[in-house]
Amino acid sequence: MRLRYHVCTTPAAVEDIQSADVKQSEVTVRWVPPKNDHGAQVIGYQISILLDPKPNEPPQWYRLCECTKSKTPVYVVANLKGNTAYLLDIRAVNKVGAGDAHEFQITTAPVAPDPPSKPWVEEARDGCLNVAWYSPENDGGMPITAYRIKMRKILGASRWNSFGPGETAASWVEMGSVLAAGDASMYNAWVGPLEVGA
């Protein structure tokens, strides 16, 4: 009697994972299939993500896809937060099961910075105002390059004339910009001259 048998096990780890297209809410990831399928053809890929832990709880892996429908080594991770790092676990899958893990960190694209602090008038002189503010705590993932200064004007309004132009007549006027300095935490800008009698 002769017996022929075939032994197979789960695939080796995928290789060369890369972020192909990075956006604020999604990242496209590509990789190279494993060099060894260990006796059974790869039928897809299992994708997991490590989510931020809740208070007093350890980090939790969340299964994004048990097995992709396509054998193409690409996956779009969606519904992400901007300027945030995530850890992925990608495994090749064959008929035996999911193979060796390959973890890879992705980072979403930067977002708009937080607003600066509430501005205040540092000095008033010659019909102009010196307005000051503190830089925001969060730059959104990219260095701040400049601050745009605007003034909201209601031309013709007066505190003594309640029948004059109201808020509906207000308009924002560009007053210039201030370049950001890497190590500065406080900024200021002279704004004016102010409208006379308005």
Short mmCIF file of C-alpha atoms in Angstrom, two decimals:
data_model
loop_
_atom_site.label_atom_id
_atom_site.label_comp_id
_atom_site.label_asym_id
_atom_site.label_seq_id
_atom_site.Cartn_x
_atom_site.Cartn_y
_atom_site.Cartn_z
CA MET A 1 0.00 0.00 0.00
CA ARG A 2 1.27 3.43 -0.89
CA LEU A 3 0.09 6.65 0.75
CA ARG A 4 0.63 10.08 -0.67
CA TYR A 5 -0.09 13.09 1.50
CA HIS A 6 0.37 16.85 1.28
CA VAL A 7 1.18 18.97 4.34
CA CYS A 8 0.29 22.67 4.43
CA THR A 9 0.08 25.33 7.08
CA THR A 10 -0.67 29.05 7.32
CA PRO A 11 1.29 31.46 5.08
CA ALA A 12 4.41 33.38 5.95
CA ALA A 13 4.22 37.09 6.75
CA VAL A 14 3.50 39.67 4.04
CA GLU A 15 6.38 41.99 3.13
CA ASP A 16 7.18 45.61 2.34
CA ILE A 17 4.01 47.30 3.64
CA GLN A 18 3.73 50.93 2.50
CA SER A 19 1.26 53.80 2.73
CA ALA A 20 0.33 54.53 -0.88
CA ASP A 21 -2.23 57.34 -0.53
CA VAL A 22 -2.64 59.31 2.69
CA LYS A 23 -5.68 61.48 3.43
CA GLN A 24 -7.18 62.97 6.58
CA SER A 25 -9.79 60.25 7.00
CA GLU A 26 -8.34 57.30 5.06
CA VAL A 27 -5.06 55.66 4.13
CA THR A 28 -4.43 53.27 1.23
CA VAL A 29 -1.96 50.52 2.18
CA ARG A 30 -0.05 48.27 -0.25
CA TRP A 31 2.24 45.31 0.43
CA VAL A 32 4.03 42.39 -1.21
CA PRO A 33 2.50 38.89 -0.85
CA PRO A 34 4.41 36.39 1.31
CA LYS A 35 7.28 34.56 -0.34
CA ASN A 36 6.02 31.23 1.00
CA ASP A 37 2.36 30.16 1.14
CA HIS A 38 3.43 26.99 3.03
CA GLY A 39 1.59 24.61 0.75
CA ALA A 40 -1.76 26.32 0.17
CA GLN A 41 -2.53 29.22 -2.15
CA VAL A 42 -3.20 32.61 -0.57
CA ILE A 43 -6.90 33.46 -0.97
CA GLY A 44 -6.96 36.90 0.67
CA TYR A 45 -5.71 39.02 3.55
CA GLN A 46 -6.84 39.65 7.11
CA ILE A 47 -6.66 43.29 8.25
CA SER A 48 -6.78 44.43 11.89
CA ILE A 49 -6.27 47.83 13.54
CA LEU A 50 -5.26 48.76 17.08
CA LEU A 51 -7.74 51.31 18.40
CA ASP A 52 -7.16 53.89 21.12
CA PRO A 53 -7.85 52.31 24.49
CA LYS A 54 -10.77 53.42 26.58
CA PRO A 55 -10.05 54.71 30.11
CA ASN A 56 -8.71 51.96 32.37
CA GLU A 57 -8.70 49.44 29.52
CA PRO A 58 -5.83 47.94 27.50
CA PRO A 59 -5.60 48.64 23.74
CA GLN A 60 -7.92 46.49 21.64
CA TRP A 61 -7.34 44.99 18.19
CA TYR A 62 -10.36 45.43 15.91
CA ARG A 63 -10.80 43.20 12.87
CA LEU A 64 -11.46 45.37 9.82
CA CYS A 65 -11.66 42.43 7.40
CA GLU A 66 -11.57 38.70 8.14
CA CYS A 67 -10.48 37.93 4.59
CA THR A 68 -10.42 40.34 1.66
CA LYS A 69 -12.48 39.33 -1.38
CA SER A 70 -9.56 40.06 -3.68
CA LYS A 71 -6.05 38.67 -3.61
CA THR A 72 -4.71 42.06 -4.69
CA PRO A 73 -2.36 43.26 -1.92
CA VAL A 74 -4.02 46.63 -1.28
CA TYR A 75 -6.53 47.87 1.30
CA VAL A 76 -8.14 51.23 2.07
CA VAL A 77 -8.46 51.92 5.80
CA ALA A 78 -11.30 54.45 6.20
CA ASN A 79 -13.15 56.38 8.94
CA LEU A 80 -9.93 57.58 10.57
CA LYS A 81 -9.10 60.78 12.45
CA GLY A 82 -6.76 63.29 10.86
CA ASN A 83 -3.19 63.72 12.14
CA THR A 84 -3.38 60.43 14.05
CA ALA A 85 -1.14 57.34 14.09
CA TYR A 86 -2.65 53.84 13.90
CA LEU A 87 -1.10 50.37 14.07
CA LEU A 88 -2.21 47.81 11.47
CA ASP A 89 -1.78 44.04 11.47
CA ILE A 90 -1.88 42.44 8.00
CA ARG A 91 -1.82 38.66 7.51
CA ALA A 92 -2.08 36.49 4.42
CA VAL A 93 -4.88 33.90 4.54
CA ASN A 94 -5.04 30.43 2.92
CA LYS A 95 -7.40 27.49 3.44
CA VAL A 96 -5.66 26.64 6.71
CA GLY A 97 -6.11 30.12 8.22
CA ALA A 98 -4.40 33.45 8.80
CA GLY A 99 -0.61 33.49 8.62
CA ASP A 100 2.17 35.29 10.44
CA ALA A 101 1.56 38.87 11.57
CA HIS A 102 3.19 41.93 10.06
CA GLU A 103 2.47 45.12 11.99
CA PHE A 104 2.77 48.50 10.33
CA GLN A 105 2.10 52.04 11.57
CA ILE A 106 0.13 54.48 9.42
CA THR A 107 -0.41 58.19 10.05
CA THR A 108 -3.26 60.19 8.57
CA ALA A 109 -2.73 63.54 6.86
CA PRO A 110 -2.49 66.78 8.86
CA VAL A 111 -5.61 68.77 9.71
CA ALA A 112 -6.28 72.46 10.24
CA PRO A 113 -4.62 73.80 13.40
CA ASP A 114 -6.54 74.73 16.51
CA PRO A 115 -7.41 78.42 16.75
CA PRO A 116 -4.98 80.66 18.61
CA SER A 117 -5.88 82.00 22.03
CA LYS A 118 -8.45 84.76 22.41
CA PRO A 119 -6.66 87.95 21.26
CA TRP A 120 -6.34 91.03 23.42
CA VAL A 121 -5.37 94.66 22.89
CA GLU A 122 -1.82 95.09 24.10
CA GLU A 123 -1.64 98.80 23.27
CA ALA A 124 -3.70 101.56 21.61
CA ARG A 125 -1.90 104.50 20.01
CA ASP A 126 -2.42 107.00 17.18
CA GLY A 127 -5.72 105.48 16.13
CA CYS A 128 -4.24 101.97 15.86
CA LEU A 129 -4.45 98.86 18.00
CA ASN A 130 -1.67 96.46 18.89
CA VAL A 131 -3.42 93.10 19.06
CA ALA A 132 -1.66 90.13 20.72
CA TRP A 133 -2.38 86.39 20.98
CA TYR A 134 -0.81 83.07 21.91
CA SER A 135 -0.12 80.34 19.38
CA PRO A 136 -2.42 77.28 19.50
CA GLU A 137 -1.43 74.16 21.42
CA ASN A 138 -2.13 71.89 18.44
CA ASP A 139 -0.69 72.73 15.00
CA GLY A 140 -2.67 69.97 13.28
CA GLY A 141 0.43 67.99 12.36
CA MET A 142 2.30 70.61 10.32
CA PRO A 143 4.21 73.73 11.45
CA ILE A 144 2.15 76.92 11.37
CA THR A 145 3.55 79.29 8.75
CA ALA A 146 1.53 82.48 9.31
CA TYR A 147 -1.44 84.10 11.00
CA ARG A 148 -4.06 86.00 9.00
CA ILE A 149 -5.43 89.12 10.65
CA LYS A 150 -9.01 90.24 9.99
CA MET A 151 -11.09 93.01 11.51
CA ARG A 152 -14.87 92.99 11.61
CA LYS A 153 -16.17 96.44 10.72
CA ILE A 154 -19.59 98.05 10.76
CA LEU A 155 -19.04 101.25 8.80
CA GLY A 156 -21.22 104.13 9.90
CA ALA A 157 -22.19 102.55 13.22
CA SER A 158 -21.97 104.49 16.47
CA ARG A 159 -22.46 103.52 20.08
CA TRP A 160 -24.59 106.62 20.53
CA ASN A 161 -26.88 105.91 17.58
CA SER A 162 -28.96 102.79 18.11
CA PHE A 163 -30.69 103.34 14.77
CA GLY A 164 -27.48 103.15 12.73
CA PRO A 165 -26.16 100.15 10.81
CA GLY A 166 -26.46 96.86 12.69
CA GLU A 167 -24.73 93.49 12.66
CA THR A 168 -26.15 92.67 9.24
CA ALA A 169 -24.00 95.47 7.79
CA ALA A 170 -20.79 94.07 9.30
CA SER A 171 -18.03 92.77 7.07
CA TRP A 172 -14.64 91.13 7.64
CA VAL A 173 -11.71 93.11 6.28
CA GLU A 174 -8.26 91.63 5.67
CA MET A 175 -5.65 93.49 7.72
CA GLY A 176 -2.57 91.51 6.66
CA SER A 177 -0.66 88.56 8.03
CA VAL A 178 2.10 87.78 10.52
CA LEU A 179 4.73 85.15 9.73
CA ALA A 180 5.11 82.45 12.36
CA ALA A 181 8.42 81.95 14.15
CA GLY A 182 9.34 78.43 15.19
CA ASP A 183 10.10 79.13 18.86
CA ALA A 184 7.68 82.03 19.51
CA SER A 185 4.63 81.45 21.70
CA MET A 186 3.16 84.99 21.63
CA TYR A 187 2.51 87.16 18.58
CA ASN A 188 1.25 90.67 18.01
CA ALA A 189 0.22 92.91 15.12
CA TRP A 190 -0.57 96.57 14.69
CA VAL A 191 -4.03 97.04 13.19
CA GLY A 192 -5.35 100.29 11.81
CA PRO A 193 -5.80 103.10 11.38
CA LEU A 194 -9.33 102.78 12.68
CA GLU A 195 -12.24 104.50 10.95
CA VAL A 196 -12.86 107.99 12.22
CA GLY A 197 -16.27 108.40 13.84
CA ALA A 198 -17.35 104.87 13.01
#
